[in-house]
PDB file of C-alpha atoms and ligand atoms in Angstrom:
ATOM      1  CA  UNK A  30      55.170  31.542 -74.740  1.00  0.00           C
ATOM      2  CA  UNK A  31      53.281  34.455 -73.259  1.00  0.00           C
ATOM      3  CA  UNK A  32      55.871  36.497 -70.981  1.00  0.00           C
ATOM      4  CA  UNK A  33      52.563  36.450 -68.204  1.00  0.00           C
ATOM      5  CA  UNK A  34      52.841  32.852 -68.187  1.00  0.00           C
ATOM      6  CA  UNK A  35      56.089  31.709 -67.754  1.00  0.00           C
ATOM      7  CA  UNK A  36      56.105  34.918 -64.945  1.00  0.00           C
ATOM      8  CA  UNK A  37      52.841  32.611 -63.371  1.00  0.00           C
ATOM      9  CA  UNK A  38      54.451  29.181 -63.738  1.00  0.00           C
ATOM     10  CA  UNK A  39      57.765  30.243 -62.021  1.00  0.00           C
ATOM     11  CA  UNK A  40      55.927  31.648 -58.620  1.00  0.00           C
ATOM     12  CA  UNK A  41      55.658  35.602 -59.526  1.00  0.00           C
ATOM     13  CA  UNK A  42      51.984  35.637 -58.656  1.00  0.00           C
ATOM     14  CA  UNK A  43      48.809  35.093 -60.815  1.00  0.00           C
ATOM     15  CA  UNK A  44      48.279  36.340 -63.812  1.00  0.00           C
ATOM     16  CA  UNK A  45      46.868  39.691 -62.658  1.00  0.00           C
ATOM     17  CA  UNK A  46      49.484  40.466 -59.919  1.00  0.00           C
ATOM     18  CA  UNK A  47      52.086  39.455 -63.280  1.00  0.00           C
ATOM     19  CA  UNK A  48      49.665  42.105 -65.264  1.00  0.00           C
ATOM     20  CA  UNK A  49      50.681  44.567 -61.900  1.00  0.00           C
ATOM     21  CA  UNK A  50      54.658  43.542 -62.103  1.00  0.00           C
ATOM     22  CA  UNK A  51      54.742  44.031 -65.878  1.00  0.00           C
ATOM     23  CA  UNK A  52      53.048  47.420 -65.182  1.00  0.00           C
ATOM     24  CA  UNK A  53      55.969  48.591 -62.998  1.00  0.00           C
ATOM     25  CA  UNK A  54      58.710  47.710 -65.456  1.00  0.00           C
ATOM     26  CA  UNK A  55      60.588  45.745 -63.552  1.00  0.00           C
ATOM     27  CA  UNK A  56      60.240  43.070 -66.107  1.00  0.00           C
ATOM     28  CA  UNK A  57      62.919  42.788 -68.898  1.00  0.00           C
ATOM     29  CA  UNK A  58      64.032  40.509 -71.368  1.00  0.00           C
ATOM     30  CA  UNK A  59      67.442  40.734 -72.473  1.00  0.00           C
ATOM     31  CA  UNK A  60      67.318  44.252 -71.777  1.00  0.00           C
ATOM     32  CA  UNK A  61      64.847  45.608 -73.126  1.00  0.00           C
ATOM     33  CA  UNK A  62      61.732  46.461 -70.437  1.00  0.00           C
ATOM     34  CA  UNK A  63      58.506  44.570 -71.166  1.00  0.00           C
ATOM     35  CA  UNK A  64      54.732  45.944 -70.016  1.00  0.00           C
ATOM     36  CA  UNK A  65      52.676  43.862 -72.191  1.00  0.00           C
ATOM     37  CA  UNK A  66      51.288  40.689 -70.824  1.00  0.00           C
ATOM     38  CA  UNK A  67      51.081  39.268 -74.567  1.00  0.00           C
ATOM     39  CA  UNK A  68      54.699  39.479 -75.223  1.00  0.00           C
ATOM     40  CA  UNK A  69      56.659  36.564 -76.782  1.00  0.00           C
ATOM     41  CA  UNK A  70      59.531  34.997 -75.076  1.00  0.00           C
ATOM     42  CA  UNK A  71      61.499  31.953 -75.861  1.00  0.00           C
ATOM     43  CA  UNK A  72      62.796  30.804 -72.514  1.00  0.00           C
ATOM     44  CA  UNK A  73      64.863  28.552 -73.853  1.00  0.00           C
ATOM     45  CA  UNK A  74      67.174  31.216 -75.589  1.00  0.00           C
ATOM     46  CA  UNK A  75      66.151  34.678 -73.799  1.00  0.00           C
ATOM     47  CA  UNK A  76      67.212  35.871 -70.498  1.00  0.00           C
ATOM     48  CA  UNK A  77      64.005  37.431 -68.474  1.00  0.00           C
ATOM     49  CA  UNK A  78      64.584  39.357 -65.075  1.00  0.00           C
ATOM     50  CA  UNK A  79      62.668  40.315 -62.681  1.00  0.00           C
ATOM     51  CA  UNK A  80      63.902  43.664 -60.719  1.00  0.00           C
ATOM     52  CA  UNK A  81      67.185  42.071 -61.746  1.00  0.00           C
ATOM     53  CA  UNK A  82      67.174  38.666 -61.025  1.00  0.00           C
ATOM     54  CA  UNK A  83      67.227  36.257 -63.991  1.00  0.00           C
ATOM     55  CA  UNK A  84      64.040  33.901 -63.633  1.00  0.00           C
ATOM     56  CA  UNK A  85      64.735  29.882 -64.018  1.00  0.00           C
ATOM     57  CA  UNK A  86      62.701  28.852 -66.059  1.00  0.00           C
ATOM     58  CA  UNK A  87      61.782  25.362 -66.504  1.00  0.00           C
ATOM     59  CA  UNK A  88      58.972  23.262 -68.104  1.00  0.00           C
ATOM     60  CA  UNK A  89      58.713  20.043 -66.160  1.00  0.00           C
ATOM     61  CA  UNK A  90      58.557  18.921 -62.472  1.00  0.00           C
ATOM     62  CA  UNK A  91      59.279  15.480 -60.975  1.00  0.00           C
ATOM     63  CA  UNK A  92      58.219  14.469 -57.109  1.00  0.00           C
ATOM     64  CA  UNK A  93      58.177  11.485 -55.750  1.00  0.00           C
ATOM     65  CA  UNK A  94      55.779  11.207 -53.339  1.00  0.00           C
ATOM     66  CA  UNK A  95      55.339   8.786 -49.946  1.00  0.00           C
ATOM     67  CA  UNK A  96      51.261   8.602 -50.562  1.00  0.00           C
ATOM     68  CA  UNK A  97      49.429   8.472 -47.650  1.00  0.00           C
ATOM     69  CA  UNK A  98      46.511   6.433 -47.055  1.00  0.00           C
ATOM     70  CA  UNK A  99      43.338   8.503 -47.334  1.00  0.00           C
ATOM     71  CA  UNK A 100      43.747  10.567 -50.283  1.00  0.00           C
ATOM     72  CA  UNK A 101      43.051   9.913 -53.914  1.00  0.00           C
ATOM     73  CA  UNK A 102      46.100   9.529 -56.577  1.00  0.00           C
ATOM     74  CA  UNK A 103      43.730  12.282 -59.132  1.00  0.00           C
ATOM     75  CA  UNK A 104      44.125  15.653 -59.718  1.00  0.00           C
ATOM     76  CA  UNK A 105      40.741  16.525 -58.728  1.00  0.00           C
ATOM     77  CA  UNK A 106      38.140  14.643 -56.557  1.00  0.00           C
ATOM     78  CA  UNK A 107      34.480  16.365 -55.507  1.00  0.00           C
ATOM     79  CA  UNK A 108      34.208  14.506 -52.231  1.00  0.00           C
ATOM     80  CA  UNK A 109      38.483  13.271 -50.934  1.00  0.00           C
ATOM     81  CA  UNK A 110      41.888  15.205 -51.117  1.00  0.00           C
ATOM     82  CA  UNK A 111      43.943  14.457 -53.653  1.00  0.00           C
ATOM     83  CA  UNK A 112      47.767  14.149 -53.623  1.00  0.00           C
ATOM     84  CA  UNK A 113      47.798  17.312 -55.512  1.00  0.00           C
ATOM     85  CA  UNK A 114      45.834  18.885 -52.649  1.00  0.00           C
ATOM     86  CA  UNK A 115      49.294  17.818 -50.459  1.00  0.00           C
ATOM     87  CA  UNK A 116      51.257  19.934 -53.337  1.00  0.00           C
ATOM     88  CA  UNK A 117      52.740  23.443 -52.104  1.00  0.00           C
ATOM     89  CA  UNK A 118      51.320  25.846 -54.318  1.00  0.00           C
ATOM     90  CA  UNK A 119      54.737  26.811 -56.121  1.00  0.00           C
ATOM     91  CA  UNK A 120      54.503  22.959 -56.948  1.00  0.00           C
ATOM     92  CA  UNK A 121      51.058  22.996 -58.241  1.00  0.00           C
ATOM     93  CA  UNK A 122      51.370  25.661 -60.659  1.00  0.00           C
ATOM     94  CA  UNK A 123      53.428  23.430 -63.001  1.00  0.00           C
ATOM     95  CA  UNK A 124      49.951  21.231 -63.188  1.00  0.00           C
ATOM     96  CA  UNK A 125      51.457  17.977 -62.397  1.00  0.00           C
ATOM     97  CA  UNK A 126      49.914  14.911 -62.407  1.00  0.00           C
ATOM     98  CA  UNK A 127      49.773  11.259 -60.871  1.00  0.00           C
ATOM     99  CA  UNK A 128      51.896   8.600 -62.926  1.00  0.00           C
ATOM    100  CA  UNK A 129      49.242   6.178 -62.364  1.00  0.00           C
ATOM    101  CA  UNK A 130      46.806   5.444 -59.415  1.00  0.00           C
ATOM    102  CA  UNK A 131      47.042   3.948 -56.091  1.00  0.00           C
ATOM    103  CA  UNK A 132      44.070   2.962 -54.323  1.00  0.00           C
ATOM    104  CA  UNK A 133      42.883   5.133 -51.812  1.00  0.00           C
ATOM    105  CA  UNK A 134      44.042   2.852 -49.225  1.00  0.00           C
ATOM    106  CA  UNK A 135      47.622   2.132 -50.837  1.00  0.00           C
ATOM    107  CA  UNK A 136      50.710   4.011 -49.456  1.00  0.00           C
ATOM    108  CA  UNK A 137      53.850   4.475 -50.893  1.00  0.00           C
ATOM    109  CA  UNK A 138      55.801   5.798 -53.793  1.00  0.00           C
ATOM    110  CA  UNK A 139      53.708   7.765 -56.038  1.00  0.00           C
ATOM    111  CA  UNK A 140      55.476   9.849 -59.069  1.00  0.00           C
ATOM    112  CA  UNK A 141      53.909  13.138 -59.804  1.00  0.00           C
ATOM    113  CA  UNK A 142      55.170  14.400 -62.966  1.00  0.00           C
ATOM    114  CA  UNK A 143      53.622  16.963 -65.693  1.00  0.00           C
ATOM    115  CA  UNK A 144      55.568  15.350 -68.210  1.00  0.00           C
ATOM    116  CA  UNK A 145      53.289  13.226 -70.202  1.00  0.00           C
ATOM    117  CA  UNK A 146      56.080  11.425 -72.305  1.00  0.00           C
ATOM    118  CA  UNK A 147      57.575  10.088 -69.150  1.00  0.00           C
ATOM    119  CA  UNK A 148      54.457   8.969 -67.356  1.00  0.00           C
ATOM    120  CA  UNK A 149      53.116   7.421 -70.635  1.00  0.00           C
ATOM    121  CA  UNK A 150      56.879   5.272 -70.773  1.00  0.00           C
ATOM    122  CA  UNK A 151      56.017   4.429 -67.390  1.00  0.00           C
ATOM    123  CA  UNK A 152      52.693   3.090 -67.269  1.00  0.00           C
ATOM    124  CA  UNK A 153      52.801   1.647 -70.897  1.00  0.00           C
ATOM    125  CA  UNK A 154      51.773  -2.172 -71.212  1.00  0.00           C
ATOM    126  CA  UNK A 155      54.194  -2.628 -73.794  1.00  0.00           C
ATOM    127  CA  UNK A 156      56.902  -1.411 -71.596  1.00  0.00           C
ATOM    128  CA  UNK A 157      56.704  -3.564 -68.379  1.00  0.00           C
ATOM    129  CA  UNK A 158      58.022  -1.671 -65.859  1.00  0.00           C
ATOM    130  CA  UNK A 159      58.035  -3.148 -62.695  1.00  0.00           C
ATOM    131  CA  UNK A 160      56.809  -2.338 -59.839  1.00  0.00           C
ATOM    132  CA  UNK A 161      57.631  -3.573 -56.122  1.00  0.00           C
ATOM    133  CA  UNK A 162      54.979  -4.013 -53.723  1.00  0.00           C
ATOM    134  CA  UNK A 163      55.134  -4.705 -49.553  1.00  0.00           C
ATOM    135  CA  UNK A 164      51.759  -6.033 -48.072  1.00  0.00           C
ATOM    136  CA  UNK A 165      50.473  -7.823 -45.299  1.00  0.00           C
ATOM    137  CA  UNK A 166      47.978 -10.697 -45.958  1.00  0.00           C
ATOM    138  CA  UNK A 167      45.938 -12.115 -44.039  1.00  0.00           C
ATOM    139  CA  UNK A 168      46.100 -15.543 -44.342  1.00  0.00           C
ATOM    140  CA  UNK A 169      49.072 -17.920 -44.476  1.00  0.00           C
ATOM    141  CA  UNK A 170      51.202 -17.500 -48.118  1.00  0.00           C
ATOM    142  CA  UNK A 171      52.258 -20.237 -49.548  1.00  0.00           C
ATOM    143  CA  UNK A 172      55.208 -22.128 -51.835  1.00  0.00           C
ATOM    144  CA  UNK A 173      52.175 -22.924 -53.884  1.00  0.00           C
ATOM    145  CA  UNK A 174      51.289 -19.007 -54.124  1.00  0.00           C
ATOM    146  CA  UNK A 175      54.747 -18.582 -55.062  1.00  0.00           C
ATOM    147  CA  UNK A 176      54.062 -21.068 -57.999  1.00  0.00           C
ATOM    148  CA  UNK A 177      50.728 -19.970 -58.803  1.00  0.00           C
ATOM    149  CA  UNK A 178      52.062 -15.620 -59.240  1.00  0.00           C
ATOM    150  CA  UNK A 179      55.310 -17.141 -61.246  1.00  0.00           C
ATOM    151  CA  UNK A 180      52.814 -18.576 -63.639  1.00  0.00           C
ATOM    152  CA  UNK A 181      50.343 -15.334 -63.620  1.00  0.00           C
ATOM    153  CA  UNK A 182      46.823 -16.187 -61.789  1.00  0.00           C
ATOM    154  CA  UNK A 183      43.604 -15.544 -62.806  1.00  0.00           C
ATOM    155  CA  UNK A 184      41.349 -12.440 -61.775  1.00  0.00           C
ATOM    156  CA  UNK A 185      37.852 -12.402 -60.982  1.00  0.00           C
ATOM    157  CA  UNK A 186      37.246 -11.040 -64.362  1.00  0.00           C
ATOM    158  CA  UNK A 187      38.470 -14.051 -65.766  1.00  0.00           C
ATOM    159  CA  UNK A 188      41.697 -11.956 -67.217  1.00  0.00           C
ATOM    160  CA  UNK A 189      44.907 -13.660 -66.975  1.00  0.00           C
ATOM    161  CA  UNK A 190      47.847 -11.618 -65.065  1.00  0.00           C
ATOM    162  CA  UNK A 191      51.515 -11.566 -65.981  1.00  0.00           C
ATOM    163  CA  UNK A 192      54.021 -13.146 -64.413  1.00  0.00           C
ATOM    164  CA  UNK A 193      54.145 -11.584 -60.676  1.00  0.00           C
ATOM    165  CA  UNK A 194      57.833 -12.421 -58.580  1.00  0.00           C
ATOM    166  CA  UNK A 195      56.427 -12.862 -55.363  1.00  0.00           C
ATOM    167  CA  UNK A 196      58.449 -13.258 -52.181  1.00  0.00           C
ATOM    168  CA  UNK A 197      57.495 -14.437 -48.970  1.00  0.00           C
ATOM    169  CA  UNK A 198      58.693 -12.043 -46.293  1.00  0.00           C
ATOM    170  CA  UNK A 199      56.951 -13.784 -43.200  1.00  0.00           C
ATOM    171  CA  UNK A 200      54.482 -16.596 -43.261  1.00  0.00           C
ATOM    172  CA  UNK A 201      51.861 -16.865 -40.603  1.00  0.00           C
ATOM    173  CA  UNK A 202      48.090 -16.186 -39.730  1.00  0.00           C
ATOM    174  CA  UNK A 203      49.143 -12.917 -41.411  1.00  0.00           C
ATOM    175  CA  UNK A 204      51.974 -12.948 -43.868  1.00  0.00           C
ATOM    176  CA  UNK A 205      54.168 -10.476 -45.359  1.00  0.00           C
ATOM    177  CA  UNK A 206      55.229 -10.413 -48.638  1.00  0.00           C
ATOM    178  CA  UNK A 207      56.323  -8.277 -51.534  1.00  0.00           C
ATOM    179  CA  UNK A 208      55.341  -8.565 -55.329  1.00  0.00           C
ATOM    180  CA  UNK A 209      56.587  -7.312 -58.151  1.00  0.00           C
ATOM    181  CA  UNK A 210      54.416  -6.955 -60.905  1.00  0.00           C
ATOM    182  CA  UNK A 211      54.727  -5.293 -64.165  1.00  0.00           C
ATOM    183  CA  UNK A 212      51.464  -4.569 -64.810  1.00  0.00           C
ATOM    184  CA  UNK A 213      48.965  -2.002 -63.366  1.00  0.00           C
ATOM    185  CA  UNK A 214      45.659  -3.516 -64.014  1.00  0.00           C
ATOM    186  CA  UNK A 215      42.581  -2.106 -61.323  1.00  0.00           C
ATOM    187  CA  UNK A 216      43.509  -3.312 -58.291  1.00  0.00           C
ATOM    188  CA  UNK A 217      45.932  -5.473 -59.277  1.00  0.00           C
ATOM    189  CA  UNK A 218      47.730  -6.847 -55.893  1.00  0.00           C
ATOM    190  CA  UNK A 219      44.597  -6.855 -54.196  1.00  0.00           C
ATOM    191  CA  UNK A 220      42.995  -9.464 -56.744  1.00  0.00           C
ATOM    192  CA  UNK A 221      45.615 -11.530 -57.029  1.00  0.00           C
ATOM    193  CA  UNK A 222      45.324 -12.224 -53.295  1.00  0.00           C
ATOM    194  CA  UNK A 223      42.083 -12.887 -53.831  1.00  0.00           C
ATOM    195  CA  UNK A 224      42.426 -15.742 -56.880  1.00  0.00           C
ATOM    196  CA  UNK A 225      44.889 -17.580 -54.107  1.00  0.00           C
ATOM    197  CA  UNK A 226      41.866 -16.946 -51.625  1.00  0.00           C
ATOM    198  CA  UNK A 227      43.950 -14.342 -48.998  1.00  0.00           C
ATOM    199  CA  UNK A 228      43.157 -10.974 -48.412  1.00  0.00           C
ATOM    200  CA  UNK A 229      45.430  -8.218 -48.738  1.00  0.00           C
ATOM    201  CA  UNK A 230      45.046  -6.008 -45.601  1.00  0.00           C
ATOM    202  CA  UNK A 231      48.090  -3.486 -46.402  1.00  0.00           C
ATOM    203  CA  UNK A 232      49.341  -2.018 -49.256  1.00  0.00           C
ATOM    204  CA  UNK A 233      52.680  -0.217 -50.139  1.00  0.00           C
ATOM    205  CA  UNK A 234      54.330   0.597 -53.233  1.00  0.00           C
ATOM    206  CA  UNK A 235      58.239   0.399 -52.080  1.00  0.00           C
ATOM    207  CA  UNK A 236      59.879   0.489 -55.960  1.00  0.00           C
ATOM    208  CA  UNK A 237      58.429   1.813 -59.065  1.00  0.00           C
ATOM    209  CA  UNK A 238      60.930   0.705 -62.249  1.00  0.00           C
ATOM    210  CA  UNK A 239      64.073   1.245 -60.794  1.00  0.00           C
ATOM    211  CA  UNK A 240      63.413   3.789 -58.888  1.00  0.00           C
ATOM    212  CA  UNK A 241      63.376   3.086 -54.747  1.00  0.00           C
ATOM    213  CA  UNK A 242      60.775   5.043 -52.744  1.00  0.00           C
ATOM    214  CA  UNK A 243      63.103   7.503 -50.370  1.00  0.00           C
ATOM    215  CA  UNK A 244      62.251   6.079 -47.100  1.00  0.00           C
ATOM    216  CA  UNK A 245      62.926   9.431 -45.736  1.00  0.00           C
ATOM    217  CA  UNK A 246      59.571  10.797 -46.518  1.00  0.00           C
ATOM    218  CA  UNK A 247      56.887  10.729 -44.279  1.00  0.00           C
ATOM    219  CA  UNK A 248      53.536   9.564 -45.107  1.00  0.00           C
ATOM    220  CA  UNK A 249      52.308  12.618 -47.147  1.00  0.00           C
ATOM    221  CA  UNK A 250      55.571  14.239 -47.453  1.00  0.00           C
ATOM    222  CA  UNK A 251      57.572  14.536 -51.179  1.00  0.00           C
ATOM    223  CA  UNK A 252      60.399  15.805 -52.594  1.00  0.00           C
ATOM    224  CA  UNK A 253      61.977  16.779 -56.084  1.00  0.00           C
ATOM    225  CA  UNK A 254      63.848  13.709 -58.171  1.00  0.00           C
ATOM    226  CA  UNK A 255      67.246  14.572 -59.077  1.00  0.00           C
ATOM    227  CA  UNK A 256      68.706  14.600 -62.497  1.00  0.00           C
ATOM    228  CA  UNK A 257      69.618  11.399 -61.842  1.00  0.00           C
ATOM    229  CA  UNK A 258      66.963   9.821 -60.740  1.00  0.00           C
ATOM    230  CA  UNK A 259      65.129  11.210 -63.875  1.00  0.00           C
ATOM    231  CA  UNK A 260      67.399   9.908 -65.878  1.00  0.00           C
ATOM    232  CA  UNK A 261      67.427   6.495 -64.137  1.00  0.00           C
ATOM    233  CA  UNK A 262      63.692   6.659 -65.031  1.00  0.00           C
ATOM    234  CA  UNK A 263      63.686   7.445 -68.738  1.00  0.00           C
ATOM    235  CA  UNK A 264      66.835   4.793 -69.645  1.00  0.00           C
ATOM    236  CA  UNK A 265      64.616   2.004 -67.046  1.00  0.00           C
ATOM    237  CA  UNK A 266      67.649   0.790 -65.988  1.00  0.00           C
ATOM    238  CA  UNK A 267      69.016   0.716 -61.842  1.00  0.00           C
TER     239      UNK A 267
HETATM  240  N1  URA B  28      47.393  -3.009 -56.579  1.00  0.00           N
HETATM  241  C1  URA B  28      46.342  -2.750 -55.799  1.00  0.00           C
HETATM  242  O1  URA B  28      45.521  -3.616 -55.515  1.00  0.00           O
HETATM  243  N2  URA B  28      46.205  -1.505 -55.314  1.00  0.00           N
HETATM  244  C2  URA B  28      47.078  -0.519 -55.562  1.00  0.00           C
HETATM  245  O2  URA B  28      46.907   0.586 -55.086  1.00  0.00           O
HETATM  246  C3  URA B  28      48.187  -0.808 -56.386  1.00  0.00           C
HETATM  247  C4  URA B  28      48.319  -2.071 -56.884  1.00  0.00           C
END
């Protein structure tokens, strides 16, 4: 890759301040100094510094994410914030991305990844990852309900869900509950409510394939995954 851009992607400053840096000849890889913004580098096998200090370089980024209600789970939106717009800058210069969507009035664990491989393993039909939902309903949830999302119910579009593991947390005038579901079709929790005849009035995503959200995080807040976390992600497995 272009020496200017992995300087830009790692935090040294936009592409002209880079342009400035490379100017100075500060810039060196292996040891040899480097002015040219179109220079080659293989980050992978060649050591760049920067007045010295060796520059980390690395391709992908993984946050998790406690979404809060409000903002839209895009990159880019005309009229709301997105969750990228919650990124700190140094974050949003690797170009991440949502894995998925949550509704604008969903909280809860949202991955932001720019790896496409892992986000497409994640949100693949074929795959069924689960995911773990906590809601309120309004509207007393039932044995029968229980029955109903074990078989899959039908949507208002007539499609036919997978089999949803649904647990009654606390039955009443207003329940709680939490699904897991292993698909991600629109709206998905929220209409399979409605084909019981409840209404889902809250909306968290608490687990994401085995992955738990960090109940550390604020609404709005996020953090890096670790290694292992990754890892825990790509193999599926708790
Ligand atoms: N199901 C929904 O209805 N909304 C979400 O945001 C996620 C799942």
């Amino acid at each position: 890759m272009r020496i200017d851009k992995l300087l830009a992607n790692m935090g040294h400053g936009t592409r002209k301040e880079v342009k400035q840096l490379l100017k100075t000849g500060n810039v060196r890889i292996e040891d040899t100094v480097v002015k040219d913004p179109k220079t080659q580098v293989n980050p992978d096998t060649q050591v760049v510094t920067v007045h010295g200090e060796v520059v980390e370089y690395r391709e992908f980024i993984y946050l998790m994410m406690n979404k809060p209600q409000g903002v839209i789970s895009a990159t880019e939106d005309h009229q709301d914030e997105t969750v990228i717009d919650l990124l700190e800058q140094e974050d949003q210069l690797f170009e991440p991305f949502p894995v998925g969507r949550l509704d604008k009035d969903t909280e809860g664990l949202l991955l932001i990844t720019n790896d496409g491989q892992l986000s497409h393993q994640l949100l693949s039909p074929k795959k069924h990852v689960p995911k773990t939902y906590f809601a309120h309903i309004r509207g007393e949830v039932t044995d029968e309900d229980v029955k109903a999302f074990a078989q899959g119910v039908e949507l208002d579009d007539g499609y036919m869900t997978k089999p949803g593991k649904l647990t009654i947390i606390k039955a009443g005038e207003t329940s709680q509950i939490e699904l897991i579901i292993t698909e991600g079709k629109f709206h998905q929790v929220k209409r399979m409510f409605e084909a019981v005849g409840k209404k889902v009035t809250y909306l968290k995503r608490i687990k994401m394939g085995p992955l738990p959200l960090d109940e550390t995080l604020e609404l709005g807040e996020y953090r890096e995954l670790t290694e292992e976390e990754v890892e825990l992600l790509r193999l599926g497995r708790e």
